[in-house]
PDB file of C-alpha atoms in Angstrom:
ATOM      1  CA  LEU H   1      16.918  -0.295   4.824  1.00 68.00           C
ATOM      2  CA  ALA H   2      19.382   1.516   7.338  1.00 71.00           C
ATOM      3  CA  GLU H   3      21.423   2.287   4.770  1.00 75.00           C
ATOM      4  CA  ALA H   4      18.881   3.092   2.035  1.00 76.00           C
ATOM      5  CA  ALA H   5      17.468   5.158   4.771  1.00 80.00           C
ATOM      6  CA  ASP H   6      21.633   6.570   4.835  1.00 83.00           C
ATOM      7  CA  LEU H   7      21.310   6.588   8.815  1.00 80.00           C
ATOM      8  CA  ASP H   8      24.705   5.845  10.458  1.00 86.00           C
ATOM      9  CA  LEU H   9      24.501   3.491  12.872  1.00 85.00           C
ATOM     10  CA  THR H  10      25.765   0.391  14.021  1.00 84.00           C
ATOM     11  CA  ARG H  11      24.162  -3.330  13.595  1.00 83.00           C
ATOM     12  CA  PRO H  12      24.151  -3.699  17.506  1.00 84.00           C
ATOM     13  CA  GLU H  13      21.385   0.204  17.016  1.00 83.00           C
ATOM     14  CA  ILE H  14      19.777  -1.766  14.158  1.00 83.00           C
ATOM     15  CA  SER H  15      18.710  -4.607  16.469  1.00 86.00           C
ATOM     16  CA  THR H  16      17.473  -1.965  18.592  1.00 83.00           C
ATOM     17  CA  ILE H  17      14.666  -0.699  16.555  1.00 82.00           C
ATOM     18  CA  ALA H  18      14.579  -4.412  15.159  1.00 83.00           C
ATOM     19  CA  ARG H  19      13.884  -5.960  18.344  1.00 81.00           C
ATOM     20  CA  ARG H  20      10.271  -3.783  18.497  1.00 78.00           C
ATOM     21  CA  GLY H  21       8.641  -6.384  16.025  1.00 76.00           C
ATOM     22  CA  SER H  22      10.981  -9.146  17.197  1.00 79.00           C
ATOM     23  CA  SER H  23      13.378 -10.803  19.173  1.00 76.00           C
ATOM     24  CA  SER H  24      14.038 -12.776  16.454  1.00 80.00           C
ATOM     25  CA  ALA H  25      15.119  -9.932  14.486  1.00 83.00           C
ATOM     26  CA  ALA H  26      17.472  -8.361  16.827  1.00 81.00           C
ATOM     27  CA  ARG H  27      19.430 -11.524  16.190  1.00 81.00           C
ATOM     28  CA  ALA H  28      18.751 -12.103  12.797  1.00 84.00           C
ATOM     29  CA  VAL H  29      20.400  -8.321  12.201  1.00 84.00           C
ATOM     30  CA  THR H  30      23.070  -8.964  14.009  1.00 84.00           C
ATOM     31  CA  GLY H  31      23.493 -12.501  12.143  1.00 84.00           C
ATOM     32  CA  ALA H  32      25.354 -15.617  12.637  1.00 87.00           C
ATOM     33  CA  PHE H  33      25.625 -16.371  16.935  1.00 91.00           C
ATOM     34  CA  SER H  34      23.584 -13.464  18.765  1.00 88.00           C
ATOM     35  CA  HIS H  35      22.858 -12.642  21.996  1.00 88.00           C
ATOM     36  CA  LEU H  36      19.988 -10.557  22.233  1.00 86.00           C
ATOM     37  CA  TYR H  37      20.476  -8.361  26.132  1.00 86.00           C
ATOM     38  CA  SER H  38      17.774  -7.769  28.626  1.00 83.00           C
ATOM     39  CA  GLY H  39      16.743  -5.152  29.166  1.00 80.00           C
ATOM     40  CA  MET H  40      14.285  -1.714  29.640  1.00 81.00           C
ATOM     41  CA  ASN H  41      15.238   0.747  26.430  1.00 80.00           C
ATOM     42  CA  ASP H  42      17.683   1.067  23.832  1.00 76.00           C
ATOM     43  CA  THR H  43      21.143   1.083  25.037  1.00 77.00           C
ATOM     44  CA  ASP H  44      21.021  -1.929  26.865  1.00 80.00           C
ATOM     45  CA  CYS H  45      18.783  -4.041  25.251  1.00 83.00           C
ATOM     46  CA  ARG H  46      20.092  -4.765  22.157  1.00 83.00           C
ATOM     47  CA  SER H  47      22.219  -8.341  19.701  1.00 86.00           C
ATOM     48  CA  GLU H  48      25.537  -8.376  19.819  1.00 89.00           C
ATOM     49  CA  ARG H  49      26.654 -11.189  17.385  1.00 90.00           C
ATOM     50  CA  ILE H  50      29.556 -13.966  19.270  1.00 92.00           C
ATOM     51  CA  GLU H  51      32.392 -14.582  16.895  1.00 91.00           C
ATOM     52  CA  THR H  52      33.104 -18.150  16.803  1.00 92.00           C
ATOM     53  CA  ASP H  53      35.475 -20.045  14.966  1.00 92.00           C
ATOM     54  CA  LEU H  54      31.663 -22.837  14.212  1.00 92.00           C
ATOM     55  CA  GLU H  55      30.599 -20.576  11.493  1.00 87.00           C
ATOM     56  CA  ASP H  56      32.453 -22.016   8.841  1.00 84.00           C
ATOM     57  CA  ASP H  57      31.717 -25.421   8.972  1.00 81.00           C
ATOM     58  CA  LEU H  58      28.119 -24.861  10.444  1.00 88.00           C
ATOM     59  CA  ARG H  59      25.532 -27.213   8.318  1.00 89.00           C
ATOM     60  CA  ILE H  60      21.669 -26.419   8.904  1.00 90.00           C
ATOM     61  CA  VAL H  61      18.863 -28.444   7.051  1.00 92.00           C
ATOM     62  CA  ALA H  62      15.575 -27.624   8.275  1.00 92.00           C
ATOM     63  CA  ALA H  63      12.365 -29.755   8.571  1.00 92.00           C
ATOM     64  CA  HIS H  64       8.668 -28.325   7.889  1.00 90.00           C
ATOM     65  CA  VAL H  65       6.444 -29.376   9.978  1.00 89.00           C
ATOM     66  CA  PRO H  66       3.398 -27.392   9.411  1.00 83.00           C
ATOM     67  CA  ALA H  67       2.017 -26.479  12.650  1.00 74.00           C
ATOM     68  CA  TYR H  68      -2.396 -27.381  13.877  1.00 68.00           C
ATOM     69  CA  LYS H  69      -2.522 -24.319  16.009  1.00 67.00           C
ATOM     70  CA  GLU H  70      -0.993 -20.502  15.436  1.00 69.00           C
ATOM     71  CA  THR H  71       2.011 -20.526  18.378  1.00 67.00           C
ATOM     72  CA  GLU H  72       1.219 -16.758  19.984  1.00 72.00           C
ATOM     73  CA  GLN H  73      -0.732 -17.048  22.733  1.00 73.00           C
ATOM     74  CA  ALA H  74       1.533 -20.391  24.213  1.00 74.00           C
ATOM     75  CA  HIS H  75       3.680 -17.234  24.433  1.00 76.00           C
ATOM     76  CA  ALA H  76       2.063 -14.820  25.692  1.00 82.00           C
ATOM     77  CA  GLU H  77       0.944 -18.497  28.913  1.00 86.00           C
ATOM     78  CA  ALA H  78       3.993 -19.121  29.189  1.00 88.00           C
ATOM     79  CA  ALA H  79       5.240 -16.676  32.000  1.00 92.00           C
ATOM     80  CA  ASP H  80       1.987 -18.149  33.876  1.00 94.00           C
ATOM     81  CA  SER H  81       3.329 -21.851  33.701  1.00 95.00           C
ATOM     82  CA  HIS H  82       4.728 -23.607  36.502  1.00 95.00           C
ATOM     83  CA  MET H  83       8.339 -24.273  34.672  1.00 95.00           C
ATOM     84  CA  PHE H  84       8.796 -20.635  34.094  1.00 95.00           C
ATOM     85  CA  GLN H  85      10.956 -19.274  36.958  1.00 95.00           C
ATOM     86  CA  ALA H  86      13.132 -22.450  37.302  1.00 95.00           C
ATOM     87  CA  ARG H  87      13.596 -21.605  32.944  1.00 94.00           C
ATOM     88  CA  MET H  88      14.442 -17.895  34.280  1.00 93.00           C
ATOM     89  CA  ALA H  89      16.615 -18.874  37.154  1.00 94.00           C
ATOM     90  CA  HIS H  90      19.578 -20.863  35.321  1.00 93.00           C
ATOM     91  CA  MET H  91      18.644 -18.991  32.081  1.00 92.00           C
ATOM     92  CA  HIS H  92      21.862 -16.854  32.435  1.00 91.00           C
ATOM     93  CA  LYS H  93      23.936 -19.817  33.251  1.00 95.00           C
ATOM     94  CA  GLN H  94      22.913 -21.349  30.701  1.00 95.00           C
ATOM     95  CA  ILE H  95      23.946 -18.138  28.315  1.00 94.00           C
ATOM     96  CA  ASP H  96      27.411 -17.766  29.947  1.00 96.00           C
ATOM     97  CA  ASP H  97      27.581 -21.784  28.608  1.00 98.00           C
ATOM     98  CA  MET H  98      27.199 -20.782  25.885  1.00 96.00           C
ATOM     99  CA  ARG H  99      29.426 -18.170  24.958  1.00 95.00           C
ATOM    100  CA  ASP H 100      31.717 -20.086  26.174  1.00 97.00           C
ATOM    101  CA  ALA H 101      31.340 -23.142  23.603  1.00 97.00           C
ATOM    102  CA  LEU H 102      31.222 -20.820  21.036  1.00 96.00           C
ATOM    103  CA  TYR H 103      34.954 -19.031  21.994  1.00 95.00           C
ATOM    104  CA  GLU H 104      35.875 -22.620  22.577  1.00 96.00           C
ATOM    105  CA  ALA H 105      34.410 -23.292  19.049  1.00 95.00           C
ATOM    106  CA  ASP H 106      33.097 -27.247  20.841  1.00 96.00           C
ATOM    107  CA  PHE H 107      30.622 -28.041  18.594  1.00 95.00           C
ATOM    108  CA  ASP H 108      28.903 -30.701  20.896  1.00 96.00           C
ATOM    109  CA  ALA H 109      28.540 -28.154  24.146  1.00 98.00           C
ATOM    110  CA  ALA H 110      27.091 -25.236  21.659  1.00 97.00           C
ATOM    111  CA  PHE H 111      24.058 -27.496  20.334  1.00 97.00           C
ATOM    112  CA  GLU H 112      23.374 -29.225  23.615  1.00 98.00           C
ATOM    113  CA  LEU H 113      23.033 -26.565  24.727  1.00 98.00           C
ATOM    114  CA  ALA H 114      20.570 -25.479  21.975  1.00 96.00           C
ATOM    115  CA  GLU H 115      19.163 -28.467  21.615  1.00 98.00           C
ATOM    116  CA  HIS H 116      17.922 -28.312  25.513  1.00 97.00           C
ATOM    117  CA  ASP H 117      17.402 -24.568  25.484  1.00 95.00           C
ATOM    118  CA  SER H 118      14.567 -25.097  22.681  1.00 94.00           C
ATOM    119  CA  LEU H 119      12.915 -28.367  24.566  1.00 96.00           C
ATOM    120  CA  SER H 120      13.097 -26.177  27.952  1.00 94.00           C
ATOM    121  CA  LEU H 121      11.571 -23.287  26.223  1.00 91.00           C
ATOM    122  CA  ALA H 122       8.585 -26.164  23.761  1.00 92.00           C
ATOM    123  CA  ALA H 123       8.314 -27.184  27.775  1.00 93.00           C
ATOM    124  CA  THR H 124       6.793 -23.799  29.396  1.00 93.00           C
ATOM    125  CA  THR H 125       5.367 -23.493  26.435  1.00 89.00           C
ATOM    126  CA  MET H 126       3.818 -26.417  26.586  1.00 90.00           C
ATOM    127  CA  THR H 127       2.725 -26.271  30.498  1.00 93.00           C
ATOM    128  CA  GLY H 128       1.045 -22.801  30.276  1.00 91.00           C
ATOM    129  CA  PRO H 129      -2.709 -23.003  31.442  1.00 92.00           C
ATOM    130  CA  ALA H 130      -4.184 -23.602  28.275  1.00 88.00           C
ATOM    131  CA  GLY H 131      -1.466 -26.973  27.835  1.00 88.00           C
ATOM    132  CA  TRP H 132      -1.382 -26.788  24.498  1.00 84.00           C
ATOM    133  CA  VAL H 133       1.024 -28.881  22.650  1.00 86.00           C
ATOM    134  CA  TYR H 134       2.027 -28.134  19.465  1.00 85.00           C
ATOM    135  CA  TRP H 135       4.373 -30.866  18.636  1.00 89.00           C
ATOM    136  CA  GLN H 136       2.804 -33.392  15.514  1.00 90.00           C
ATOM    137  CA  PRO H 137       4.194 -36.863  15.163  1.00 94.00           C
ATOM    138  CA  ARG H 138       5.755 -35.974  12.714  1.00 94.00           C
ATOM    139  CA  THR H 139       8.064 -33.656  14.617  1.00 94.00           C
ATOM    140  CA  ILE H 140       9.066 -36.427  17.230  1.00 96.00           C
ATOM    141  CA  ALA H 141      10.004 -38.105  13.922  1.00 97.00           C
ATOM    142  CA  VAL H 142      12.248 -35.659  12.836  1.00 97.00           C
ATOM    143  CA  PHE H 143      13.525 -35.578  16.540  1.00 98.00           C
ATOM    144  CA  ASN H 144      14.337 -39.021  16.727  1.00 98.00           C
ATOM    145  CA  ALA H 145      15.602 -39.528  13.218  1.00 98.00           C
ATOM    146  CA  ILE H 146      18.780 -36.712  13.963  1.00 98.00           C
ATOM    147  CA  ARG H 147      18.954 -38.913  17.502  1.00 98.00           C
ATOM    148  CA  GLU H 148      19.709 -41.912  15.135  1.00 98.00           C
ATOM    149  CA  LEU H 149      21.938 -39.513  12.787  1.00 97.00           C
ATOM    150  CA  ARG H 150      24.065 -39.012  15.423  1.00 97.00           C
ATOM    151  CA  GLU H 151      25.328 -41.675  16.242  1.00 97.00           C
ATOM    152  CA  ASP H 152      27.514 -41.163  13.193  1.00 97.00           C
ATOM    153  CA  ILE H 153      27.609 -37.558  13.195  1.00 95.00           C
ATOM    154  CA  PRO H 154      27.270 -34.257  15.029  1.00 95.00           C
ATOM    155  CA  ALA H 155      23.491 -33.622  14.643  1.00 97.00           C
ATOM    156  CA  TYR H 156      21.352 -31.757  16.917  1.00 97.00           C
ATOM    157  CA  PHE H 157      17.101 -30.506  16.684  1.00 97.00           C
ATOM    158  CA  THR H 158      15.691 -26.786  17.543  1.00 95.00           C
ATOM    159  CA  THR H 159      12.357 -26.024  17.118  1.00 91.00           C
ATOM    160  CA  ASP H 160      10.016 -22.587  16.558  1.00 80.00           C
ATOM    161  CA  THR H 161       7.632 -22.064  18.613  1.00 68.00           C
TER     162      THR H 161
END
């Protein structure tokens, strides 16, 4: 769209516009493995692509498990979870560890971090005031199937909240 509008913007600059819609959109603009920097305005809150050799060999398989509730309220309540501050306290180290794993093309380290972060985020959203559990029995079945696959091949899971 930026090209169609004849805007002379870099992908990180475009990400600042996309971020106003969603954080995921900002990261999608820069693509692949991206870091969305937290900040207060467009000069410091933008997404940047992290170059890694892992992109070439990565394969993604998605399992769709229909939600029985929308997760927007869980996101709004996450800051009220007793786990929120603990999650925030370890976030910067986890980001540094992820960058290192990506730079070193360490597949297992990178995706173990991603899997654990996904579980941490889910725990935080599910321990908000409403205490909603969004996972379905099929969600747990997918987790277990991936862990079984992991005995023979490198496979990890994350969930969307």
